[in-house]
PDB file of C-alpha atoms in Angstrom:
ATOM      1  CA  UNK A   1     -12.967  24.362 -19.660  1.00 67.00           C
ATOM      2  CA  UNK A   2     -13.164  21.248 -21.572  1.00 77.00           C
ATOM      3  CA  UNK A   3      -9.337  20.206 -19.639  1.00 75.00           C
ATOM      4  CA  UNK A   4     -10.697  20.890 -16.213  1.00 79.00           C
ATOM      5  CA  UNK A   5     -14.020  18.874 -16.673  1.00 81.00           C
ATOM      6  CA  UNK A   6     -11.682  15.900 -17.750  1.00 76.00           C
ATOM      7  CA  UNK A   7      -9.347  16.411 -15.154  1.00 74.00           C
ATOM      8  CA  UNK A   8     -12.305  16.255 -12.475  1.00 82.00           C
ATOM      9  CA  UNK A   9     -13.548  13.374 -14.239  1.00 81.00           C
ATOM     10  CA  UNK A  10     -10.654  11.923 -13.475  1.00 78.00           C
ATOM     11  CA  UNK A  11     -10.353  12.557 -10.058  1.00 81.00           C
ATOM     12  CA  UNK A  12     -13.889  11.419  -9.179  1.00 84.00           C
ATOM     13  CA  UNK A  13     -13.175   8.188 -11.264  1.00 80.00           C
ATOM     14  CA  UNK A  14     -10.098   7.727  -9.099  1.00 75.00           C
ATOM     15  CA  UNK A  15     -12.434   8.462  -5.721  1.00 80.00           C
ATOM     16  CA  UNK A  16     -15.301   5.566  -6.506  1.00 80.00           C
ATOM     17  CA  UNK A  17     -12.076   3.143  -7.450  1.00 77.00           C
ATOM     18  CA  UNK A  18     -10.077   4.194  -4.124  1.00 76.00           C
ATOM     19  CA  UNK A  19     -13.248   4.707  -1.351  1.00 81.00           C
ATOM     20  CA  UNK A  20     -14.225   0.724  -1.152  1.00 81.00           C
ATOM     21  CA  UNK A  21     -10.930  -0.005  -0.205  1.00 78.00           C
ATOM     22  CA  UNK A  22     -10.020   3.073   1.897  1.00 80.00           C
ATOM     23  CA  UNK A  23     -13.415   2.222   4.058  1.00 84.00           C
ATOM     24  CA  UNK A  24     -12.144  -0.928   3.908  1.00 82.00           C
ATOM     25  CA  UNK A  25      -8.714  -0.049   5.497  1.00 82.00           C
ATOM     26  CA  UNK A  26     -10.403   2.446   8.098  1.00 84.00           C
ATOM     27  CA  UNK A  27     -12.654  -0.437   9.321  1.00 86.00           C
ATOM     28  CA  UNK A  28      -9.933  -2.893   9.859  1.00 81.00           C
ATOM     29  CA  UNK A  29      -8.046  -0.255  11.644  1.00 81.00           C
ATOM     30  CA  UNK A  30     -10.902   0.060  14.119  1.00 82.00           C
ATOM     31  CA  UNK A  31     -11.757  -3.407  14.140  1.00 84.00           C
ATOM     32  CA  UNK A  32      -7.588  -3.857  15.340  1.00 77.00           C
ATOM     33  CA  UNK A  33      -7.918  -1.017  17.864  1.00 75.00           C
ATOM     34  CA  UNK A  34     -10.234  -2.631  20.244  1.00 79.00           C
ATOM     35  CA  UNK A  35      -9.344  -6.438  19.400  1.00 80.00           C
ATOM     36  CA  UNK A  36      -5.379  -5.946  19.923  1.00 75.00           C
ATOM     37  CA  UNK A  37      -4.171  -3.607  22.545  1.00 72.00           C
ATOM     38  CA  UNK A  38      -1.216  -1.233  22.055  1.00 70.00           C
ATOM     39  CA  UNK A  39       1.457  -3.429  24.673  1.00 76.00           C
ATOM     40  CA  UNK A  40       0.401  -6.246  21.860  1.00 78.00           C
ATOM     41  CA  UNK A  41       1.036  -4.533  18.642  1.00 82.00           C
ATOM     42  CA  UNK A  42       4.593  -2.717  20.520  1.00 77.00           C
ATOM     43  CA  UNK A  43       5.463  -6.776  21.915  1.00 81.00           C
ATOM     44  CA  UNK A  44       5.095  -8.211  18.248  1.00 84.00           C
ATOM     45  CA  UNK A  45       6.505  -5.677  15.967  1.00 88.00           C
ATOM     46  CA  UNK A  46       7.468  -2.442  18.136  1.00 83.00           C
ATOM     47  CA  UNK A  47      11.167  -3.567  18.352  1.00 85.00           C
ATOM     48  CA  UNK A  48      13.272  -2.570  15.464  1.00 86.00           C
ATOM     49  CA  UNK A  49      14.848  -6.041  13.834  1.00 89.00           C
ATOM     50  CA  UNK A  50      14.221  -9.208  11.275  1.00 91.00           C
ATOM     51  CA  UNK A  51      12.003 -10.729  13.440  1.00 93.00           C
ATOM     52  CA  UNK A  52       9.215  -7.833  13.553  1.00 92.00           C
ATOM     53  CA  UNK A  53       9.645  -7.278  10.081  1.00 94.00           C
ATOM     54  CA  UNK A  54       8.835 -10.633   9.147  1.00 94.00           C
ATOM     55  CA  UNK A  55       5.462 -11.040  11.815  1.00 92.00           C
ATOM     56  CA  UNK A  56       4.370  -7.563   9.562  1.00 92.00           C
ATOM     57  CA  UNK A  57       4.948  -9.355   6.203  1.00 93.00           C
ATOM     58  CA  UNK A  58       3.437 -12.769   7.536  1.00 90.00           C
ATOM     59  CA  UNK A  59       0.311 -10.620   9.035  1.00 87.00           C
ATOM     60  CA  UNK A  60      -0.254  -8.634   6.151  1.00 87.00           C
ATOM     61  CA  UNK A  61       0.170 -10.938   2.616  1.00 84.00           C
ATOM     62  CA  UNK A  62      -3.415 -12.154   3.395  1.00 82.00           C
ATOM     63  CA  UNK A  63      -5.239  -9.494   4.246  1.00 81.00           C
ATOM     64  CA  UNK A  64      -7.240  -8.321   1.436  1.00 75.00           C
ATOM     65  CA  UNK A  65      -6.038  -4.611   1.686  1.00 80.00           C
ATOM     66  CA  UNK A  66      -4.972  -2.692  -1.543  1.00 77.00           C
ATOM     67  CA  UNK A  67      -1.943   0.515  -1.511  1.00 74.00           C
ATOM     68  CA  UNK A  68      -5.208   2.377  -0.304  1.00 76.00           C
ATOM     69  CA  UNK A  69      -6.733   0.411   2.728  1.00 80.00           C
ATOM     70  CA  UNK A  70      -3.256  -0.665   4.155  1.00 87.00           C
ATOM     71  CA  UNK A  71      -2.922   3.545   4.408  1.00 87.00           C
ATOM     72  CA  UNK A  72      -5.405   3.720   7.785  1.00 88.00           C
ATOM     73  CA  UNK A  73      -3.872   0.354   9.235  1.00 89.00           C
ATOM     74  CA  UNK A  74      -0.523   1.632   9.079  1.00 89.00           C
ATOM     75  CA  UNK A  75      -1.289   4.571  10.430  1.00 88.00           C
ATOM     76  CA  UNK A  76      -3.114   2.755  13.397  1.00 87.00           C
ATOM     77  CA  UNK A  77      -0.348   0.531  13.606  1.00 89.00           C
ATOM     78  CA  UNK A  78       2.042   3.642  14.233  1.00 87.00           C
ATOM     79  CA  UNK A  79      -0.303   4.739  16.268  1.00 84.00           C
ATOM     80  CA  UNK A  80      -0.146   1.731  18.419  1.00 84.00           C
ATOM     81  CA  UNK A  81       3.890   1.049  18.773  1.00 86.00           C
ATOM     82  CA  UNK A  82       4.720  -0.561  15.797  1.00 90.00           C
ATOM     83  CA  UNK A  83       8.435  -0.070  14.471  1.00 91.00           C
ATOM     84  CA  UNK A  84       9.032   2.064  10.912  1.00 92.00           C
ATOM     85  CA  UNK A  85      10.653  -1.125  10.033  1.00 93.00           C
ATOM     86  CA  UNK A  86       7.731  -2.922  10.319  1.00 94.00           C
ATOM     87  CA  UNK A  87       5.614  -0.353   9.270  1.00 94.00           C
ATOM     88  CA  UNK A  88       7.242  -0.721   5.862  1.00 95.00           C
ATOM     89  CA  UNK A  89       7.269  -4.137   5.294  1.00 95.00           C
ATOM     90  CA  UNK A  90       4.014  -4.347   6.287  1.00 93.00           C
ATOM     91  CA  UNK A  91       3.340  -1.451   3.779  1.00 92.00           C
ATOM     92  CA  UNK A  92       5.381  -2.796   1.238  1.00 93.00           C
ATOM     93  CA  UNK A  93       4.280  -6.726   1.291  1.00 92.00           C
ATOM     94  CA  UNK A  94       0.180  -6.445   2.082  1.00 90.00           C
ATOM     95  CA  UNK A  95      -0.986  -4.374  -0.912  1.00 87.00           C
ATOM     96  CA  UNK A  96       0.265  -6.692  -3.313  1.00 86.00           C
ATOM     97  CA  UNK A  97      -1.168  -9.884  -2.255  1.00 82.00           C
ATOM     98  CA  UNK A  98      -4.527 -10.324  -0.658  1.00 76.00           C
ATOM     99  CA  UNK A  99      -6.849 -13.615  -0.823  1.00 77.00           C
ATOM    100  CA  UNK A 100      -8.842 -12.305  -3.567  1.00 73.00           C
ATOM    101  CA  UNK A 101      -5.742 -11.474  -5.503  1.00 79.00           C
ATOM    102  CA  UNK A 102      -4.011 -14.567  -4.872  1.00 84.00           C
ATOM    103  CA  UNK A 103      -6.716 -16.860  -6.278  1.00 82.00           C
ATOM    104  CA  UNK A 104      -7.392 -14.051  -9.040  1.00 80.00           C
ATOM    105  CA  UNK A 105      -3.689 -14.600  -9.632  1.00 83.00           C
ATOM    106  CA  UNK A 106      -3.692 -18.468 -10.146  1.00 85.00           C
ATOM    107  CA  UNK A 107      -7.136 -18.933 -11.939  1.00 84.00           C
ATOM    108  CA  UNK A 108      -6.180 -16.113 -14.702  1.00 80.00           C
ATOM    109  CA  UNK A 109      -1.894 -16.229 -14.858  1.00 82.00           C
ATOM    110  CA  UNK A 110      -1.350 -19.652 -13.272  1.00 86.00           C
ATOM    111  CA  UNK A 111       0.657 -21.437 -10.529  1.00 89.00           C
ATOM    112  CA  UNK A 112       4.353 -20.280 -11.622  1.00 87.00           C
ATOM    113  CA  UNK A 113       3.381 -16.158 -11.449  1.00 84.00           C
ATOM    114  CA  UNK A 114       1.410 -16.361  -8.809  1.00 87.00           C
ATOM    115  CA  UNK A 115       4.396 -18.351  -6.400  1.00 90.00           C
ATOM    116  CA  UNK A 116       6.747 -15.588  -7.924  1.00 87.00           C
ATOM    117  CA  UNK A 117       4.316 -12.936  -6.719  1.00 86.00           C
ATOM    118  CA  UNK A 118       4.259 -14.277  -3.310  1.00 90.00           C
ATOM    119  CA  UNK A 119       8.212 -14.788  -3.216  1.00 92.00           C
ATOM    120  CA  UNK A 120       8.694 -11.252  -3.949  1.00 91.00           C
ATOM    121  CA  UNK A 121       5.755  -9.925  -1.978  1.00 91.00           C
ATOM    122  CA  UNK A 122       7.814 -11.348   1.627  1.00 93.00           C
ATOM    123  CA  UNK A 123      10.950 -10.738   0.126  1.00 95.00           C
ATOM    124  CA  UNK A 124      10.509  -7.348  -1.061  1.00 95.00           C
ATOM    125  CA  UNK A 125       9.098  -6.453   2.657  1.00 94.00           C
ATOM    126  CA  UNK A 126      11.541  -7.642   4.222  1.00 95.00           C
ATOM    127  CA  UNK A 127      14.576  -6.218   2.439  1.00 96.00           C
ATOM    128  CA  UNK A 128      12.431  -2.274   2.745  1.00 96.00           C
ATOM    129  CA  UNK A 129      12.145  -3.509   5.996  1.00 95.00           C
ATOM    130  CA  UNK A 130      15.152  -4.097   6.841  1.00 95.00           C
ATOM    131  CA  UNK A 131      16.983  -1.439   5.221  1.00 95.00           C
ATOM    132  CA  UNK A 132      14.264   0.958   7.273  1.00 94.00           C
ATOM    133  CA  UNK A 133      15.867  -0.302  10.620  1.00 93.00           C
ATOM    134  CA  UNK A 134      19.236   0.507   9.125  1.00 93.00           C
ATOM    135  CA  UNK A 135      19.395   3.302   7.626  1.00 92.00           C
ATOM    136  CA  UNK A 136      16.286   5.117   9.295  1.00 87.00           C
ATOM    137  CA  UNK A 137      16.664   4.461  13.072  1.00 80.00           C
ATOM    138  CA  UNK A 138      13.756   4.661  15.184  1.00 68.00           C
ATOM    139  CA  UNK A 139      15.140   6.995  17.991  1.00 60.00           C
ATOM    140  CA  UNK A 140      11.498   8.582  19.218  1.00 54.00           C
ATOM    141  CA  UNK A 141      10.058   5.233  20.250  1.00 51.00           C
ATOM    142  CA  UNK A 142       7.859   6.054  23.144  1.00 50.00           C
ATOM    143  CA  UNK A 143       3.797   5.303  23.509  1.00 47.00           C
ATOM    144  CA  UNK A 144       1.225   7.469  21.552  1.00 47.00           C
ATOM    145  CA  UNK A 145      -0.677   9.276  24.661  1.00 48.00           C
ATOM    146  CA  UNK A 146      -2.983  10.044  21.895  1.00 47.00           C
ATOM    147  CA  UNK A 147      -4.008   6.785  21.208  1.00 54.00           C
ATOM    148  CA  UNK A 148      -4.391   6.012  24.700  1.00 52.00           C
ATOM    149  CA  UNK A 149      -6.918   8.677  24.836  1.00 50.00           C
ATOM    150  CA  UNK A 150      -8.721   8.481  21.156  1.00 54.00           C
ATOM    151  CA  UNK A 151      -8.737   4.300  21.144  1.00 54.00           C
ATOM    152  CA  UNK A 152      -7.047   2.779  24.735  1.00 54.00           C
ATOM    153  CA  UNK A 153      -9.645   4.316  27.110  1.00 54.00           C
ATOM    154  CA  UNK A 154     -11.476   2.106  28.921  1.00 53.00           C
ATOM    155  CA  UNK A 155     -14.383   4.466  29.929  1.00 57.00           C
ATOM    156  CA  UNK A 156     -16.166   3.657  26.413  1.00 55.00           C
ATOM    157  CA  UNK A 157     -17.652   0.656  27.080  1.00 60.00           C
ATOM    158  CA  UNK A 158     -19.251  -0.008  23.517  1.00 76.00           C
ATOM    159  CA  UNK A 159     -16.311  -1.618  21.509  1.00 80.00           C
ATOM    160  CA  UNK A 160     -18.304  -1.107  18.143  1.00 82.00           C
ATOM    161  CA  UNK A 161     -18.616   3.030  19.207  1.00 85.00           C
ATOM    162  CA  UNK A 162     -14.607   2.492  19.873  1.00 81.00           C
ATOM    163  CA  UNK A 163     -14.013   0.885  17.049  1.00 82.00           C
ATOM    164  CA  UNK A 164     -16.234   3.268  14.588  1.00 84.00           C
ATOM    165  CA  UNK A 165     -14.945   6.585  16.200  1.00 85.00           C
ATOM    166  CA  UNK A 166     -10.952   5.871  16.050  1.00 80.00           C
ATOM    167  CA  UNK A 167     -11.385   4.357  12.143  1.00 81.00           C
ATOM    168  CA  UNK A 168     -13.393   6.711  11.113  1.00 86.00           C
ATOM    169  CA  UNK A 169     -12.870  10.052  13.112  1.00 84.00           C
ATOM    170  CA  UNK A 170      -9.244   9.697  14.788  1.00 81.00           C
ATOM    171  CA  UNK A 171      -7.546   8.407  11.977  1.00 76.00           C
ATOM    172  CA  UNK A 172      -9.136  10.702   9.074  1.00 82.00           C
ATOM    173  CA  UNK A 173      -7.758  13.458  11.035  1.00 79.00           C
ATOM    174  CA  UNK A 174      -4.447  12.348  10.973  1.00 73.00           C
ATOM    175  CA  UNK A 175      -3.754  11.179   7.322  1.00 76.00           C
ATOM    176  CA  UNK A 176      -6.421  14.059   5.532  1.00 80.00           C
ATOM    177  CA  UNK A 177      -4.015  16.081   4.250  1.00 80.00           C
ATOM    178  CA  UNK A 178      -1.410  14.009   2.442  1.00 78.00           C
ATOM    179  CA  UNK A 179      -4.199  11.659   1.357  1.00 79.00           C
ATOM    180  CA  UNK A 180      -5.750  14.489  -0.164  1.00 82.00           C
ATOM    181  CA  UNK A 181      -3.030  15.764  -1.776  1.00 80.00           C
ATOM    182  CA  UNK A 182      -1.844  12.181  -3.247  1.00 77.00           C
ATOM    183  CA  UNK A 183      -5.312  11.656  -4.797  1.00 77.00           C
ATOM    184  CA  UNK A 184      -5.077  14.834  -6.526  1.00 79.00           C
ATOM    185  CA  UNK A 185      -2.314  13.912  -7.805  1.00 77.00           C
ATOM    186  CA  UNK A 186      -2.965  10.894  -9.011  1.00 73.00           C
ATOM    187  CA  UNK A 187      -5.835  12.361 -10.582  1.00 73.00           C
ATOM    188  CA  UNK A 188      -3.305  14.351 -12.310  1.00 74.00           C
ATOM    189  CA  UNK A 189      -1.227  11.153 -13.449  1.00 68.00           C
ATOM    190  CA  UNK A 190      -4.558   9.268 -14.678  1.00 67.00           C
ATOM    191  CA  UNK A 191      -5.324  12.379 -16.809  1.00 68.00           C
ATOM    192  CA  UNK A 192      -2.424  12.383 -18.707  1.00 64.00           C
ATOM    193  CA  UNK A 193      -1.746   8.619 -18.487  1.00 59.00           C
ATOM    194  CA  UNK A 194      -4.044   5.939 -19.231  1.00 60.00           C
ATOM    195  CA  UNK A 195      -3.571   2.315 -20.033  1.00 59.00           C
ATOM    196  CA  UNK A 196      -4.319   2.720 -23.991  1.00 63.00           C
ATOM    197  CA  UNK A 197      -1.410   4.288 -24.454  1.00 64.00           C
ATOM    198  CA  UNK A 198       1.245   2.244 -22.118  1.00 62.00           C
ATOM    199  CA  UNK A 199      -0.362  -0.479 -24.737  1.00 63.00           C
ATOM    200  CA  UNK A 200       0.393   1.467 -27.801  1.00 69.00           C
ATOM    201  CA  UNK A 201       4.068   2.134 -26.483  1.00 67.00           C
ATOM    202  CA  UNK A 202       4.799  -1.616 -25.588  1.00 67.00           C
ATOM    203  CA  UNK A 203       3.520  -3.116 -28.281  1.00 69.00           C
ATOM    204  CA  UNK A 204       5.814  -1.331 -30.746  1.00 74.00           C
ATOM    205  CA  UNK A 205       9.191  -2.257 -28.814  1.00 78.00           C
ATOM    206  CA  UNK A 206      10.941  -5.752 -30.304  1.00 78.00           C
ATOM    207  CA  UNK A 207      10.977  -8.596 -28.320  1.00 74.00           C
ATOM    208  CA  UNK A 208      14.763  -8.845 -27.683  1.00 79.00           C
ATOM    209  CA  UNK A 209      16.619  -8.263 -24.288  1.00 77.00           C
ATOM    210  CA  UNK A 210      16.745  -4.816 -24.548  1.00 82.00           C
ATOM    211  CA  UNK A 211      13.252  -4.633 -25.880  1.00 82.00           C
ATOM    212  CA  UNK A 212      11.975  -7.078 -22.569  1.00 82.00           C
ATOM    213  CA  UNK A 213      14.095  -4.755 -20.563  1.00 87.00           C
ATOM    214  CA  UNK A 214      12.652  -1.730 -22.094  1.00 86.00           C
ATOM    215  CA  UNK A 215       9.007  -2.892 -21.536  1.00 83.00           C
ATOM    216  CA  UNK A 216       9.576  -3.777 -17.821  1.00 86.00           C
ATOM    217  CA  UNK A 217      10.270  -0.432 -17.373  1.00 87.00           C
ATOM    218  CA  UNK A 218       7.675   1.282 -18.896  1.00 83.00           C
ATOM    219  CA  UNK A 219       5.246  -1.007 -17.119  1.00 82.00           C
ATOM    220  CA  UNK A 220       6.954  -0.227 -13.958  1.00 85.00           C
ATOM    221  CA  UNK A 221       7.402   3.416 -14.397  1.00 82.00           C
ATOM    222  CA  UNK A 222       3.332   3.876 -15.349  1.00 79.00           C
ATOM    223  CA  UNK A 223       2.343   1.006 -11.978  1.00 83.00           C
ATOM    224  CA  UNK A 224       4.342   2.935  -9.065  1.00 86.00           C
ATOM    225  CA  UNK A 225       2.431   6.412  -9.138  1.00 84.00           C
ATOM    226  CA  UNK A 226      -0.704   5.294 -10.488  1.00 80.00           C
ATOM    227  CA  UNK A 227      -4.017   3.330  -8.092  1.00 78.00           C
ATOM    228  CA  UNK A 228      -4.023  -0.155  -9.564  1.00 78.00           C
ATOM    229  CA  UNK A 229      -5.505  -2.627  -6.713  1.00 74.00           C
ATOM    230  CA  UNK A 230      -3.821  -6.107  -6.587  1.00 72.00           C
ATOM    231  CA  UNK A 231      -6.990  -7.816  -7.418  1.00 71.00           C
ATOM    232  CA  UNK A 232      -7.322  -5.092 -10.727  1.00 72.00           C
ATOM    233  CA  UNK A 233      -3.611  -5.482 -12.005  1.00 79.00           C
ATOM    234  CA  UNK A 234      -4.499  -9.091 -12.701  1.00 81.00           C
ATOM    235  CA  UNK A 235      -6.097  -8.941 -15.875  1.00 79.00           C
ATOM    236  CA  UNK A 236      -4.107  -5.544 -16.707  1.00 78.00           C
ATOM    237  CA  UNK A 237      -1.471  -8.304 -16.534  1.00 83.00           C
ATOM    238  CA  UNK A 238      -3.038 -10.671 -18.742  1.00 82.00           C
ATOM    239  CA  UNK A 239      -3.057  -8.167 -21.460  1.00 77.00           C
ATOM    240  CA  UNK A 240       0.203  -6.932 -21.208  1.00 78.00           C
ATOM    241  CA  UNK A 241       1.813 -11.282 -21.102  1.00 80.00           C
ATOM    242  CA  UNK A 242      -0.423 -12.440 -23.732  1.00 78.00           C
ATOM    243  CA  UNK A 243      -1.415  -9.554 -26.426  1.00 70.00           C
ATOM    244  CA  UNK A 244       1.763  -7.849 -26.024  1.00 70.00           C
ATOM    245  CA  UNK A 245       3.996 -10.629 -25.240  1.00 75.00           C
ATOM    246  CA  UNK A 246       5.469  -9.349 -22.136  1.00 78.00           C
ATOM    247  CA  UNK A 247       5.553 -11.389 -18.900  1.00 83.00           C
ATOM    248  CA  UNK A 248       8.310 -10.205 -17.484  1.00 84.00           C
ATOM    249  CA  UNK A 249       6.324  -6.615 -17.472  1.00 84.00           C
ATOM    250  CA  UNK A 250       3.314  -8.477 -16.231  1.00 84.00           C
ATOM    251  CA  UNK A 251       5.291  -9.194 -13.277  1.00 85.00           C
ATOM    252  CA  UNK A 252       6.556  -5.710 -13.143  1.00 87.00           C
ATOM    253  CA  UNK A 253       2.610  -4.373 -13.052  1.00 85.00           C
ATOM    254  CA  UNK A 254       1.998  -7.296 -10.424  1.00 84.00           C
ATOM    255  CA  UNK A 255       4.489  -5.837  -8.188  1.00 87.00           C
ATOM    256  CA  UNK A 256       4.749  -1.856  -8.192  1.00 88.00           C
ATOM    257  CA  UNK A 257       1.300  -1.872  -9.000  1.00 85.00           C
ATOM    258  CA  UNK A 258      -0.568  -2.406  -5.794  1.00 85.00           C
ATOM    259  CA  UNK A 259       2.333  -1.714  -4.083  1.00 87.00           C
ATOM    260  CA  UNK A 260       2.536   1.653  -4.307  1.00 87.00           C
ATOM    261  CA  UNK A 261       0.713   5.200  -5.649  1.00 85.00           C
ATOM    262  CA  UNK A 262       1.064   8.669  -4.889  1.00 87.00           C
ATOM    263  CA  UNK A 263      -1.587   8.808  -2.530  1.00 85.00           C
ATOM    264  CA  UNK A 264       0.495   6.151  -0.692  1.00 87.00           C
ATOM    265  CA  UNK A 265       3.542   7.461  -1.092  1.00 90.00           C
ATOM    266  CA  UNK A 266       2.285  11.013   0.073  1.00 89.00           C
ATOM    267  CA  UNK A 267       0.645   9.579   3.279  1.00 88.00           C
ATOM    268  CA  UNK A 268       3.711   7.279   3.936  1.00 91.00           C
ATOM    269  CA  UNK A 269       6.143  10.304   4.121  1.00 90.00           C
ATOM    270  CA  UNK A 270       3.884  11.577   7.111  1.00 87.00           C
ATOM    271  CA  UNK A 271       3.649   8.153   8.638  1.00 88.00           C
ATOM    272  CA  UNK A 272       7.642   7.349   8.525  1.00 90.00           C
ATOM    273  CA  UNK A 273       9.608   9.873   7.561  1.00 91.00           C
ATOM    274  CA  UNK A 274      11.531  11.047   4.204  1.00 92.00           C
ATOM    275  CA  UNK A 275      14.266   8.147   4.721  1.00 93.00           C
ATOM    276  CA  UNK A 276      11.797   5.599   5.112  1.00 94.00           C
ATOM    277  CA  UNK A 277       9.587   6.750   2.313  1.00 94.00           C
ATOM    278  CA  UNK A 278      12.154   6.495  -0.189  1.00 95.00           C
ATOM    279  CA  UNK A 279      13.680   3.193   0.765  1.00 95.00           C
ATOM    280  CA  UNK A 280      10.067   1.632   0.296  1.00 94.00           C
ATOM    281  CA  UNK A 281      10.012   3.116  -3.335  1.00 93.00           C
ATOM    282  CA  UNK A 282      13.300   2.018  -4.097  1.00 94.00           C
ATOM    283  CA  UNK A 283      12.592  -1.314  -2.834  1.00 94.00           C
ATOM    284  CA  UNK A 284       9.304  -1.970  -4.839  1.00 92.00           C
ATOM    285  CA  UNK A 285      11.259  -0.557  -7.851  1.00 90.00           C
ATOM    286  CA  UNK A 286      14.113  -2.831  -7.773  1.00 91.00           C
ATOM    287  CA  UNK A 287      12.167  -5.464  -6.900  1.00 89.00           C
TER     288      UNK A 287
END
């Protein structure tokens, strides 16, 4: 009994973390519903290629959206025209930058991390991307009569009743289910995981190359499934640089931190497809 109380513990800890930014990400998607039509979103980044990918990475690095709120834009993106190329890199390159975790970045880890962050942040959406368009060919592209009728119709006057009911009754519909599932999950994960212990394990491994590459990878392998927002990984960070003497695993928290979690990655294979899906976590663990 005493398990189960934990593990719902740790799923409602996970919910009050996640539902800022997942409001967040539903708002913005039906802010972008009425302000930018559907033949906008399909002209700028419908079309499978470098160029689309790159307007998705350049569009999304600023927006303060974590791997949670870039979940309902994507999915209103998709909804709209956009390419799985783009999808990705927009998925890929947005949740680990942000305004408020770009000046987080400089005033607590300085200049040098933070212009690495942002290298790898276009880079790494570009090359998932890219790889998307390659290996994962769009072949169904065709408008979404279903966002013509939940967000597109002109009868509703009222852009703020548009706006409310496609962010926060069309799209819920649509991503529930994996969403659900992928919190769950991760509720799972932060049950038997927490950041104590990826501590404890790091601190103990020598400070050699193997031992550097050894810590990058535990760092990584606890950041992909678990929720860490790109403005909370910063001081994470910190601790794992200074105390532990890592910054090379800083970077690796930086990165496949807000870049991806289950819930993500359970919602992306519904948005995109199993190809797509795993190219994006392959990207963000390579990079």
């Amino acid at each position: 009994m005493n398990i189960l109380i934990q593990f719902s513990h740790s799923i409602v800890i996970l919910l009050v973390e996640m539902a800022p930014y997942l409001l967040l990400g539903f708002g913005f998607a039906g802010i972008l519903s009425v302000l930018v039509s559907q033949e906008k979103i399909e002209s700028q980044i419908g079309k499978q290629g470098f160029l689309s990918n790159i307007k998705a990475v350049l569009y999304g690095i600023p927006l303060p959206l974590c791997s949670c709120g870039v979940i309902p834009v994507s999915a209103s993106l998709k909804r709209h025209g956009a390419s799985k190329g783009s999808i990705i890199s927009f998925l890929v390159a947005t949740p680990q930058t942000g305004i408020d975790s770009i000046l987080a970045t400089y005033g607590v880890l300085g200049v040098p991390i933070l212009i690495f962050k942002l290298i790898v942040a276009l880079l790494s959406g570009l090359v998932a991307g890219s790889l998307s368009d390659i290996y994962d060919k769009d072949i169904s592209k065709k408008k979404s009569e279903l966002c013509k009728d939940d967000c597109c119709d002109d009868e509703e006057k009222n852009i703020f009743i548009k706006g409310f009911n496609y962010g926060f009754k069309t799209l819920p519909k649509d991503i529930a289910e994996p969403l659900i599932v992928g919190i769950v999950l991760s509720g799972v994960i932060a049950f038997l995981a927490n950041f104590e212990s990826v501590q404890s394990a790091i601190s103990v491994i020598p400070n050699n190359f193997g031992g550097t590459i050894i810590k990058i990878l535990i760092a990584m392998s606890f950041s992909i499934p678990m929720y860490i927002c790109a403005t909370a990984s910063v001081p994470l960070a910190y601790v794992i640089a200074t105390s532990l003497g890592s910054p090379g695993a800083a970077v690796a928290l930086l990165i496949a931190g807000p870049a991806t979690n289950i819930s993500t990655i359970t919602t992306t294979f519904k948005l995109v497809g199993r190809k797509s899906t795993l190219i994006y976590i392959g990207t963000v663990t390579a990079f």
